[in-house]
Coordinates of C-alpha atoms in Angstrom, one line a residue:
M1 CA -30.2 32.3 25.2
N2 CA -32.2 29.3 26.6
T3 CA -31.8 26.1 24.7
R4 CA -34.6 23.5 24.8
P5 CA -35.8 20.3 23.1
L6 CA -37.3 20.6 19.6
T7 CA -41.1 20.8 19.4
A8 CA -42.9 18.1 17.4
T9 CA -43.1 20.4 14.4
E10 CA -39.5 21.4 14.6
R11 CA -38.4 17.8 15.0
E12 CA -40.3 16.8 11.9
A13 CA -38.6 19.5 9.8
F14 CA -35.3 18.4 11.2
R15 CA -35.9 14.8 10.4
L16 CA -36.9 15.7 6.8
G17 CA -33.7 17.6 6.4
R18 CA -31.6 14.8 7.9
L19 CA -33.3 12.3 5.5
V20 CA -32.4 14.5 2.5
A21 CA -28.8 14.7 3.8
A22 CA -28.5 11.0 4.3
E23 CA -29.8 10.4 0.8
T24 CA -27.3 12.9 -0.7
A25 CA -24.3 11.5 1.2
P26 CA -25.2 8.0 2.6
Y27 CA -21.7 7.5 4.0
F28 CA -22.5 10.4 6.4
M29 CA -25.4 8.4 7.9
H30 CA -23.8 7.5 11.2
A31 CA -22.6 11.1 11.8
L32 CA -26.0 12.6 11.0
F33 CA -27.7 10.3 13.5
A34 CA -25.0 10.7 16.2
A35 CA -25.6 14.5 16.3
A36 CA -28.3 15.3 18.9
P37 CA -30.6 18.2 17.9
V38 CA -31.1 21.1 20.3
A39 CA -33.4 24.2 19.7
A40 CA -31.5 27.4 20.1
P41 CA -33.9 30.3 19.6
G42 CA -32.3 33.4 18.2
L43 CA -29.1 31.7 17.1
G44 CA -29.7 32.6 13.5
T45 CA -27.9 29.6 12.1
F46 CA -26.8 26.0 12.9
A47 CA -23.8 25.2 15.2
V48 CA -22.2 22.2 16.9
D49 CA -20.3 21.7 20.1
G50 CA -17.6 19.2 20.9
A51 CA -20.1 16.7 22.5
W52 CA -21.9 16.3 19.1
R53 CA -24.9 18.5 20.1
L54 CA -26.4 20.2 17.1
Y55 CA -27.9 23.7 17.8
M56 CA -30.5 25.0 15.4
D57 CA -32.5 28.2 15.3
P58 CA -36.1 27.0 15.3
D59 CA -37.0 29.9 12.9
L60 CA -34.9 28.3 10.3
L61 CA -36.9 25.0 10.7
T62 CA -40.5 26.2 11.0
G63 CA -40.4 30.1 11.1
P64 CA -41.3 32.5 8.3
A65 CA -37.7 32.5 7.1
R66 CA -37.4 28.7 7.3
W67 CA -35.1 26.8 5.0
D68 CA -36.4 24.1 2.7
S69 CA -35.4 20.5 3.5
T70 CA -32.7 20.5 0.8
T71 CA -30.9 23.5 2.4
I72 CA -31.4 22.0 5.9
G73 CA -29.8 18.8 4.7
A74 CA -26.9 20.6 3.2
V75 CA -26.2 22.6 6.3
L76 CA -26.4 19.5 8.4
L77 CA -23.7 17.9 6.3
H78 CA -21.6 21.0 6.8
E79 CA -22.0 21.0 10.5
V80 CA -21.2 17.3 11.0
G81 CA -18.2 17.9 8.7
H82 CA -16.7 20.0 11.5
L83 CA -17.1 17.2 13.9
L84 CA -15.8 14.5 11.6
R85 CA -12.7 16.4 10.7
D86 CA -12.1 17.3 14.4
H87 CA -11.7 21.0 13.8
A88 CA -12.0 21.6 17.5
G89 CA -9.1 19.3 18.4
R90 CA -7.0 20.6 15.5
A91 CA -7.5 24.2 16.5
D92 CA -5.7 23.5 19.8
A93 CA -2.5 22.8 17.8
L94 CA -2.6 26.3 16.2
P95 CA -0.3 29.0 17.4
T96 CA -1.7 31.3 20.0
P97 CA -3.4 33.7 20.1
R98 CA -5.7 31.9 17.7
H99 CA -7.6 33.9 15.1
H100 CA -11.1 32.4 15.5
L101 CA -12.7 34.0 12.4
A102 CA -9.8 32.8 10.2
W103 CA -10.0 29.3 11.6
N104 CA -13.8 29.2 11.0
L105 CA -13.3 30.3 7.4
A106 CA -10.5 27.8 6.9
G107 CA -12.6 25.0 8.3
D108 CA -15.6 25.9 6.2
A109 CA -13.5 26.0 3.1
E110 CA -12.1 22.5 3.9
I111 CA -15.6 21.1 4.1
N112 CA -17.4 23.0 1.4
D113 CA -15.3 22.2 -1.6
D114 CA -15.9 18.5 -0.9
L115 CA -19.6 19.0 -0.4
L116 CA -19.9 21.0 -3.6
A117 CA -17.9 18.3 -5.4
A118 CA -20.4 15.7 -4.1
G119 CA -23.3 17.8 -5.5
V120 CA -24.6 19.1 -2.2
P121 CA -26.6 22.3 -2.9
L122 CA -25.1 24.6 -0.3
P123 CA -26.6 28.0 0.1
E124 CA -25.2 30.8 -2.0
G125 CA -22.2 32.7 -0.7
V126 CA -20.7 29.8 1.3
V127 CA -17.0 30.0 2.0
T128 CA -14.8 28.1 -0.5
P129 CA -11.1 27.8 -1.0
G130 CA -11.4 29.9 -4.1
A131 CA -13.1 32.7 -2.2
L132 CA -10.0 32.7 0.1
G133 CA -7.6 32.8 -2.8
C134 CA -6.5 29.2 -2.3
D135 CA -6.8 26.0 -4.3
D136 CA -9.3 23.3 -3.6
G137 CA -8.5 20.1 -1.8
D138 CA -6.2 21.4 0.9
L139 CA -6.3 21.3 4.6
A140 CA -7.8 23.9 6.9
E141 CA -4.3 24.6 8.4
T142 CA -3.1 25.6 4.9
Y143 CA -6.0 28.0 4.4
Y144 CA -5.5 29.4 7.9
A145 CA -1.8 30.0 7.2
H146 CA -2.9 31.9 4.1
L147 CA -5.3 34.1 6.1
V148 CA -3.0 34.5 9.1
P149 CA 0.7 34.9 8.0
P150 CA 2.9 32.9 10.4
H151 CA 5.7 35.4 10.6
G152 CA 3.9 38.0 12.7
A153 CA 2.4 40.0 9.9
P154 CA -1.0 41.3 10.8
P155 CA -3.9 39.3 9.2
A156 CA -5.9 41.0 6.5
L157 CA -9.2 40.5 8.3
P158 CA -9.9 41.4 11.9
D159 CA -11.1 38.7 14.4
D160 CA -14.6 39.5 15.3
G161 CA -14.7 36.8 18.0
S162 CA -17.9 35.4 16.7
A163 CA -19.0 31.9 17.6
G164 CA -19.1 30.8 13.9
C165 CA -20.2 27.2 13.8
G166 CA -19.7 26.7 17.6
S167 CA -17.1 25.1 19.8
G168 CA -17.3 21.9 17.8
S169 CA -15.6 23.8 14.9
G170 CA -12.8 25.3 17.1
C171 CA -14.6 28.6 17.5
P172 CA -15.9 30.1 20.8
P173 CA -19.0 28.4 22.1
A174 CA -22.3 29.4 20.5
P175 CA -24.7 31.3 22.7
G176 CA -26.7 28.8 24.8
E177 CA -24.3 25.8 24.4
L178 CA -25.0 23.2 27.0
P179 CA -22.3 22.8 29.7
A180 CA -20.0 19.7 29.4
G181 CA -21.7 16.6 30.6
V182 CA -25.2 18.2 30.9
A183 CA -28.2 17.1 28.8
L184 CA -31.5 18.8 28.2
D185 CA -34.2 18.7 30.8
D186 CA -36.1 15.9 29.0
G187 CA -32.9 13.8 29.0
T188 CA -32.1 14.2 25.3
A189 CA -28.9 15.6 23.8
T190 CA -26.7 13.6 26.1
P191 CA -23.1 14.4 25.4
V192 CA -21.0 12.0 23.2
S193 CA -17.7 11.0 24.7
P194 CA -14.4 11.4 22.8
A195 CA -14.2 7.6 22.5
E196 CA -17.6 7.5 21.0
S197 CA -16.7 10.3 18.7
D198 CA -13.7 8.3 17.4
L199 CA -16.0 5.3 16.8
V200 CA -18.4 7.5 14.7
R201 CA -15.5 8.9 12.7
R202 CA -14.1 5.4 12.0
R203 CA -17.6 4.1 11.0
V204 CA -18.1 7.0 8.6
A205 CA -14.5 6.5 7.2
Q206 CA -15.3 2.8 6.6
D207 CA -18.5 3.7 4.8
V208 CA -16.6 6.1 2.6
Q209 CA -14.1 3.4 1.7
A210 CA -16.9 0.9 1.1
T211 CA -18.6 3.4 -1.3
I212 CA -15.4 3.8 -3.2
A213 CA -14.9 0.1 -3.4
A214 CA -18.4 -0.5 -4.6
K215 CA -18.7 2.4 -7.1
G216 CA -15.2 3.2 -7.9
R217 CA -13.0 6.3 -7.5
G218 CA -14.8 9.5 -8.2
S219 CA -18.0 8.4 -6.4
V220 CA -16.7 10.2 -3.3
P221 CA -14.9 13.6 -3.3
A222 CA -11.2 13.2 -3.2
G223 CA -10.9 15.2 0.0
M224 CA -13.3 12.7 1.8
D225 CA -11.3 9.8 0.4
R226 CA -8.0 11.3 1.8
W227 CA -9.7 12.0 5.1
A228 CA -11.1 8.4 5.3
S229 CA -7.7 6.9 4.5
G230 CA -6.1 9.0 7.2
V231 CA -8.7 7.9 9.8
L232 CA -8.3 4.3 9.0
A233 CA -4.5 4.3 8.6
P234 CA -2.9 2.0 11.1
P235 CA -0.9 3.7 13.9
T236 CA 2.7 4.1 13.0
V237 CA 5.0 2.4 15.6
P238 CA 8.6 3.5 15.5
W239 CA 10.7 0.8 13.9
E240 CA 13.3 1.2 16.7
R241 CA 10.7 0.1 19.3
V242 CA 9.6 -2.9 17.2
L243 CA 13.2 -4.0 16.5
R244 CA 14.2 -3.6 20.2
A245 CA 11.1 -5.7 21.3
A246 CA 11.8 -8.4 18.8
V247 CA 15.5 -8.8 19.7
R248 CA 14.8 -8.5 23.4
R249 CA 12.0 -11.1 23.2
A250 CA 14.2 -13.6 21.3
V251 CA 17.0 -13.2 23.8
A252 CA 14.8 -13.5 26.8
D253 CA 13.1 -16.6 25.5
R254 CA 16.4 -18.4 25.2
A255 CA 17.9 -16.9 28.4
G256 CA 14.9 -18.1 30.4
R257 CA 15.5 -21.8 29.5
I258 CA 17.3 -23.7 32.3
D259 CA 18.6 -27.2 32.4
Y260 CA 20.2 -29.7 34.8
T261 CA 23.9 -30.3 34.6
Y262 CA 26.3 -32.6 36.5
A263 CA 29.2 -30.3 35.6
R264 CA 28.6 -28.6 38.9
P265 CA 26.8 -30.8 41.5
S266 CA 24.0 -29.3 43.5
R267 CA 24.8 -28.0 46.9
R268 CA 21.8 -30.0 48.2
Q269 CA 23.3 -33.4 48.6
L270 CA 21.6 -36.6 49.6
P271 CA 23.5 -39.6 51.0
R272 CA 25.2 -41.6 48.1
I273 CA 23.3 -39.5 45.5
I274 CA 24.8 -36.8 43.4
K275 CA 22.2 -34.2 42.4
P276 CA 22.7 -32.0 39.3
A277 CA 22.7 -28.3 39.6
M278 CA 20.5 -26.1 37.5
R279 CA 22.0 -23.7 35.0
A280 CA 20.8 -21.1 32.5
P281 CA 22.5 -21.0 29.2
S282 CA 24.6 -18.1 28.2
V283 CA 22.8 -16.8 25.2
V284 CA 24.9 -16.7 22.0
V285 CA 23.7 -14.2 19.3
T286 CA 24.9 -14.0 15.8
L287 CA 24.3 -10.9 13.6
V288 CA 24.2 -11.7 9.9
V289 CA 24.6 -8.5 7.9
D290 CA 23.7 -8.2 4.2
T291 CA 26.5 -6.0 2.8
S292 CA 25.6 -6.2 -0.8
G293 CA 22.2 -4.9 -1.8
S294 CA 20.6 -1.5 -2.1
M295 CA 21.1 -0.5 1.5
S296 CA 23.1 2.6 2.2
Q297 CA 25.9 2.7 4.8
A298 CA 23.7 5.1 6.9
D299 CA 20.9 2.6 6.9
L300 CA 23.1 -0.2 8.0
D301 CA 24.8 1.8 10.7
A302 CA 21.4 3.0 12.2
A303 CA 20.0 -0.6 12.3
M304 CA 23.3 -2.0 13.7
S305 CA 23.3 0.7 16.4
E306 CA 19.8 -0.3 17.5
V307 CA 20.6 -4.1 17.6
T308 CA 23.8 -3.7 19.5
G309 CA 22.2 -1.3 21.9
V310 CA 19.5 -3.9 22.7
L311 CA 22.0 -6.7 23.2
R312 CA 23.9 -4.5 25.6
T313 CA 20.9 -4.0 27.8
T314 CA 19.9 -7.7 27.6
G315 CA 23.2 -8.8 29.1
V316 CA 24.7 -10.7 26.2
A317 CA 28.4 -11.1 26.8
R318 CA 30.8 -9.8 24.3
E319 CA 32.4 -13.2 23.7
H320 CA 28.9 -14.6 22.9
L321 CA 28.2 -12.1 20.1
R322 CA 29.3 -13.0 16.6
L323 CA 29.1 -10.9 13.5
L324 CA 28.9 -12.2 9.9
S325 CA 28.8 -10.2 6.8
V326 CA 27.5 -11.8 3.6
D327 CA 29.4 -10.7 0.6
A328 CA 27.4 -9.9 -2.5
A329 CA 29.7 -11.4 -5.1
A330 CA 30.7 -14.6 -3.4
T331 CA 27.6 -15.0 -1.3
T332 CA 29.8 -16.3 1.5
P333 CA 29.9 -15.1 5.1
Q334 CA 33.0 -13.3 6.3
R335 CA 33.8 -12.8 9.9
V336 CA 34.4 -9.3 11.1
R337 CA 35.8 -8.1 14.4
S338 CA 34.0 -4.9 14.9
V339 CA 30.6 -3.4 14.0
T340 CA 32.4 -0.4 12.5
A341 CA 34.2 -2.8 10.2
V342 CA 31.0 -3.8 8.4
R343 CA 31.1 -2.0 5.0
L344 CA 28.8 -2.4 2.0
T345 CA 30.4 -4.0 -1.0
G346 CA 27.7 -3.3 -3.6
G347 CA 26.4 -5.7 -6.2
G348 CA 23.5 -8.1 -6.0
G349 CA 22.4 -11.7 -5.8
T350 CA 22.8 -12.1 -2.1
D351 CA 21.7 -15.3 -0.6
M352 CA 21.2 -14.8 3.1
R353 CA 20.6 -18.5 3.6
V354 CA 24.3 -19.0 3.3
G355 CA 24.9 -16.6 6.2
I356 CA 22.2 -18.2 8.3
A357 CA 23.6 -21.7 7.7
A358 CA 27.1 -20.6 8.5
A359 CA 25.9 -19.0 11.7
E360 CA 24.1 -22.2 12.8
A361 CA 27.1 -24.3 11.9
A362 CA 29.3 -22.5 14.4
T363 CA 30.3 -23.9 17.7
P364 CA 28.6 -23.2 20.1
A365 CA 25.5 -22.9 18.1
P366 CA 23.7 -19.5 18.4
H367 CA 20.5 -19.2 20.3
V368 CA 19.4 -16.1 18.3
V369 CA 20.3 -15.1 14.7
V370 CA 19.5 -11.5 13.7
V371 CA 19.6 -10.8 10.0
L372 CA 19.9 -7.3 8.7
T373 CA 19.1 -7.1 5.0
D374 CA 17.3 -5.2 2.3
G375 CA 15.0 -8.2 1.7
D376 CA 16.2 -9.1 -1.8
T377 CA 17.2 -12.6 -0.8
P378 CA 15.8 -16.1 -0.5
W379 CA 15.0 -17.4 3.0
P380 CA 15.3 -20.9 4.6
D381 CA 12.4 -23.2 4.0
Q382 CA 12.7 -25.1 7.3
P383 CA 12.7 -23.5 10.7
T384 CA 16.2 -22.8 12.1
R385 CA 17.3 -24.1 15.4
A386 CA 18.0 -20.6 16.6
R387 CA 15.4 -17.9 16.9
L388 CA 15.5 -16.0 13.7
V389 CA 14.8 -12.2 13.6
C390 CA 14.6 -10.8 10.1
A391 CA 15.2 -7.0 10.1
V392 CA 14.3 -5.9 6.5
I393 CA 15.6 -2.4 5.7
S394 CA 13.5 -1.2 2.7
N395 CA 10.7 1.1 1.8
R396 CA 8.8 -1.9 0.4
P397 CA 6.9 -4.2 2.8
P398 CA 8.9 -7.3 3.5
R399 CA 8.1 -10.2 1.2
G400 CA 8.9 -13.9 1.5
T401 CA 10.3 -13.9 5.0
P402 CA 9.5 -17.1 6.9
T403 CA 6.3 -17.2 8.8
W404 CA 8.0 -19.0 11.7
A405 CA 10.6 -16.1 12.0
T406 CA 10.1 -12.7 13.5
T407 CA 10.1 -10.0 10.9
V408 CA 10.7 -6.4 11.5
H409 CA 10.2 -3.8 8.7
I410 CA 12.6 -0.9 8.9
P411 CA 11.5 1.8 6.4
S412 CA 14.6 3.3 4.8
D413 CA 13.1 6.8 4.6
R414 CA 12.7 6.8 8.4
L415 CA 16.2 6.0 9.3
P416 CA 18.3 8.8 10.7
G417 CA 21.4 10.0 9.1
P418 CA 24.8 8.5 9.6
A419 CA 25.7 8.2 13.2
P420 CA 28.8 6.9 15.0
V421 CA 28.4 3.2 15.8
A422 CA 30.0 1.8 18.9
G423 CA 31.0 -1.8 19.3
P424 CA 28.4 -4.2 20.5
G425 CA 27.4 -3.4 24.0
G426 CA 29.6 -0.4 24.0
M427 CA 32.4 -2.8 24.7
G428 CA 34.6 -2.0 21.8
P429 CA 35.4 -4.3 18.9
V430 CA 33.8 -7.7 18.7
R431 CA 36.4 -10.5 18.8
Q432 CA 35.4 -13.5 16.8
T433 CA 36.2 -16.6 18.9
E434 CA 34.7 -19.4 16.8
T435 CA 34.9 -20.4 13.2
P436 CA 31.5 -20.0 11.6
G437 CA 31.7 -23.2 9.5
R438 CA 33.9 -25.0 7.1
S439 CA 32.4 -23.3 4.1
A440 CA 33.1 -19.9 5.6
P441 CA 36.4 -18.5 4.7
T442 CA 37.9 -16.1 7.3
T443 CA 39.4 -12.7 6.7

């Protein structure tokens, strides 16, 4: 099959259909105009490839069996739906060998229920979740699992190996699909790069959200709403990585500060002049642990393990690491000698300001204070002398933490189960060498 550019008459029919599609679903506008039209005589339908080329049988545009503009617009929305939902990329994650017909039907069902909900007049006999024996509003992977049992049982329908909606839908290439990186002879239908594809998806997702914001929920099918929310969701960064970076950055900032001292004269002497030597401070770190609120022991152990692991790799000496637990009832800090000795006491009304103040009152003063808490506590109003890292262990976003401190959110539901916790730096129990302050009774 030889593909070619559209003739003037075919292009006019395509433009009318695209205009109808854009009027029906305005939030699809950028996707409709990003897909490049290609005439594919004898194809018998429309199809797409992964480079956002739209292959159309000219007979369906201008031939005796041509579709009207409404049908063309509905089919265009269906085809770009494959590209927006990245059915080709998602197909690569399916178990092999892949059942192409089942995936094509599953992808069609995922698109069509939303289009029908939006009032798009799809042709009769289109694939819907109900036709597959499934409920509306699910993902193509769910429909595929229904059609192809995952436990080795033979599927009910044979795989005919047809191209379906083309390689852009995760099926085999449609006859006449252009090779990767190749455009038509007239220079049209240039391929869209994966980065450009992502930009189009994000722009469509933003338009979907803008439509919902302007017209309210229900103005866009629920499936499109979920899709847009998934596309625009910020990337999830593992909390362990964020916490390690925050603690390491705080320690490195203090460790990098050097000063002159006469305690040890410089080896470079001048006649009758004593020069000071330069020294770098030994970083003192204090862990202030909230032992009262809604945290579980597993949450506390997991967070403590990460913090102490970072301190070990940053070279903080054992004698320069302190550990304070803030009791719930008395809201007073208590010294502990080992990470494993920190135990939750229950209750509420914790004031972590007491623990932070006690940490700063100690001698020598800490350079870095790391607070592990569930967040239900007031915070200092004024910046502390030490770098303050607030690790909030909660499923709620942190609230009220100081803007001048470093805040790390640790979702409770992403913490692993209870794990053995070693002493800080793997060096065994921590020995408290300094009194944390007059108001801090010791145990």
